[in-house]
């Protein structure tokens, strides 16, 4: 079950109905409704304080909503304690128990369920093999690297064979290279096990590359819930346009001047063409002229900022390999820009 | 005793004056203890004549043969054990209740727990005696234990609270998440983490109770704990070096748990994993 999107005939793995949670006067989750299908790799994306972690903690049962309902596999678990939910969590700090060995950590979920020692050891061994740490069972958590600890946390959370695995910023504490490796590994693990993964992240790249669907959170609400592709290509709000990837968000007044239409829009820097002197724009393209403010070299591409209006500066990405270098484009030069009208995504106000 | 430490620049090194004063301070603190130990072995039984005219182990025999000493020693050990046990149970419960949660009145309750250690013993004793009189309680073993528990509890509470605050909330959540009930989380995750704090707190509490006299004077009734025995011995100085013999034993009895507590609560690399 790799296809994205909830299907009508399936009971959702997770369902939040008008779930509301406030801490004092701060509304962490503002009446959020959400449906996650079985087997889905689902991302809760947002900046800190946007409600994504609160959402995860409510699903895990560490916190209770002020109002609303939480269903797991069709069953109301709003008042069910965490130990009675068939959901397990990989914590941001891994939360490994330092006084237990790696194998004891992994077997903990079996131990508290009264499974016999030999059986515990066998299953913990299998789980450690699954995360390629078979040799490390006798070590203590502090003797492992960050990436290894994370895999122990993963094995520990999976040993109870949960319907849903929750991951809180799973890659946050790892360095860049390890992060990329773990993205591939998590994705592969999820596909092999076929269970629902829900992960919280503030890194849009992580959400786009791993998730089947992404819910973008802002100020306790879901701004948009879509597949990564739709989210990137068709952001509905200025927040999503600028938070997921980078985009030029053009407000209503500036849009009126540039396009003649009274509607805010977003356009990705890589979708704006830079016209050579005297080069005509393709048919139907929106055109405008401006002055280069600065040029930043990024290796594979360069990024220019072009001031097209007193209050509007557009970022333009130029791929180095596609012959679109920036030679001759210096600060202060006058250039013309053009883009396909349907590349400009209209935004809700 | 880390001799391999790099030499510090001269302006950071203590001056001769500072060093001498530090030495004088230490001698002032510890010399009387050595004097007491020395006169446990003296052959002269009336005056503290220096140097002692001769050394003998005779007073140890005398002390060990005296029933009143054994009786007081036994009572003090029992009281200290009971007060410590009570303090460990109640102090741990209080620490769990107050370590993380926030609720109205928490600050006041915390203060009420910690206050007995700051309150002069004479006030605690007076208050307890007045309280006992009011409800018609006969002073005896359990009133001594109750009096000692008031300050022993603080010691245990402080140790456990400090340790609990170092435990990330995610450990408890992870335990619950994996299916553990409250008592399992306590047994498997929290207790191993606070065990050394409990041991250290317990030993300190034991040592405090063992040599407590002020509160005890008010709550003991006719019972004679070891410190009270010492106190009464000052006025009836028969066989004076016997007191010193008992003092040496007491020093040893209290020193062991305090040293153990010190080593157990040292920040060690082992338990510091993230």
Tab-separated table of N, CA and C in Angstrom, chain A residues 274 289-296 304-308 313 326 328-336:
chain	number	residue	atom	x	y	z
A	274	UNK	N	15.044	34.450	-17.465
A	274	UNK	CA	15.771	35.719	-17.598
A	274	UNK	C	15.967	35.925	-19.097
A	289	UNK	N	10.291	44.144	-16.237
A	289	UNK	CA	11.691	44.555	-16.275
A	289	UNK	C	12.127	44.938	-14.871
A	290	UNK	N	13.422	44.818	-14.616
A	290	UNK	CA	13.895	45.189	-13.286
A	290	UNK	C	15.395	45.342	-13.247
A	291	UNK	N	15.887	45.564	-12.046
A	291	UNK	CA	17.298	45.819	-11.847
A	291	UNK	C	17.839	44.779	-10.868
A	292	UNK	N	19.011	44.208	-11.184
A	292	UNK	CA	19.574	43.171	-10.319
A	292	UNK	C	20.064	43.784	-9.011
A	293	UNK	N	19.614	43.207	-7.883
A	293	UNK	CA	20.023	43.705	-6.571
A	293	UNK	C	21.281	42.978	-6.105
A	294	UNK	N	21.271	41.638	-6.237
A	294	UNK	CA	22.481	40.885	-5.909
A	294	UNK	C	22.467	39.530	-6.593
A	295	UNK	N	23.645	38.921	-6.648
A	295	UNK	CA	23.801	37.617	-7.290
A	295	UNK	C	24.516	36.705	-6.296
A	296	UNK	N	23.930	35.551	-6.022
A	296	UNK	CA	24.567	34.588	-5.108
A	296	UNK	C	24.853	33.295	-5.852
A	304	UNK	N	19.613	35.120	-8.300
A	304	UNK	CA	19.662	36.577	-8.401
A	304	UNK	C	18.417	37.146	-7.760
A	305	UNK	N	18.570	38.339	-7.246
A	305	UNK	CA	17.360	39.037	-6.810
A	305	UNK	C	17.191	40.254	-7.694
A	306	UNK	N	15.983	40.350	-8.240
A	306	UNK	CA	15.710	41.411	-9.203
A	306	UNK	C	14.590	42.283	-8.667
A	307	UNK	N	14.878	43.581	-8.616
A	307	UNK	CA	13.877	44.514	-8.113
A	307	UNK	C	13.024	44.956	-9.297
A	308	UNK	N	11.737	44.583	-9.245
A	308	UNK	CA	10.869	44.900	-10.382
A	308	UNK	C	9.931	46.048	-10.075
A	313	UNK	N	10.721	42.525	-4.901
A	313	UNK	CA	11.958	41.956	-5.416
A	313	UNK	C	11.708	40.475	-5.670
A	326	UNK	N	25.652	33.105	-14.972
A	326	UNK	CA	25.313	34.480	-14.626
A	326	UNK	C	26.397	35.456	-15.077
A	328	UNK	N	28.197	38.300	-16.737
A	328	UNK	CA	27.662	39.549	-17.272
A	328	UNK	C	26.479	40.070	-16.488
A	329	UNK	N	25.937	39.224	-15.606
A	329	UNK	CA	24.814	39.704	-14.799
A	329	UNK	C	25.377	40.220	-13.493
A	330	UNK	N	25.458	41.489	-13.364
A	330	UNK	CA	26.043	42.058	-12.152
A	330	UNK	C	25.035	42.989	-11.496
A	331	UNK	N	25.321	43.295	-10.284
A	331	UNK	CA	24.442	44.189	-9.533
A	331	UNK	C	24.249	45.495	-10.307
A	332	UNK	N	23.016	45.894	-10.394
A	332	UNK	CA	22.715	47.147	-11.060
A	332	UNK	C	22.319	46.979	-12.518
A	333	UNK	N	22.608	45.797	-13.117
A	333	UNK	CA	22.255	45.589	-14.531
A	333	UNK	C	20.744	45.544	-14.692
A	334	UNK	N	20.268	45.998	-15.798
A	334	UNK	CA	18.832	45.972	-16.078
A	334	UNK	C	18.506	44.728	-16.873
A	335	UNK	N	17.498	43.996	-16.415
A	335	UNK	CA	17.142	42.740	-17.081
A	335	UNK	C	15.623	42.677	-17.248
A	336	UNK	N	15.236	41.724	-18.106
A	336	UNK	CA	13.798	41.487	-18.251
A	336	UNK	C	13.494	40.050	-17.787
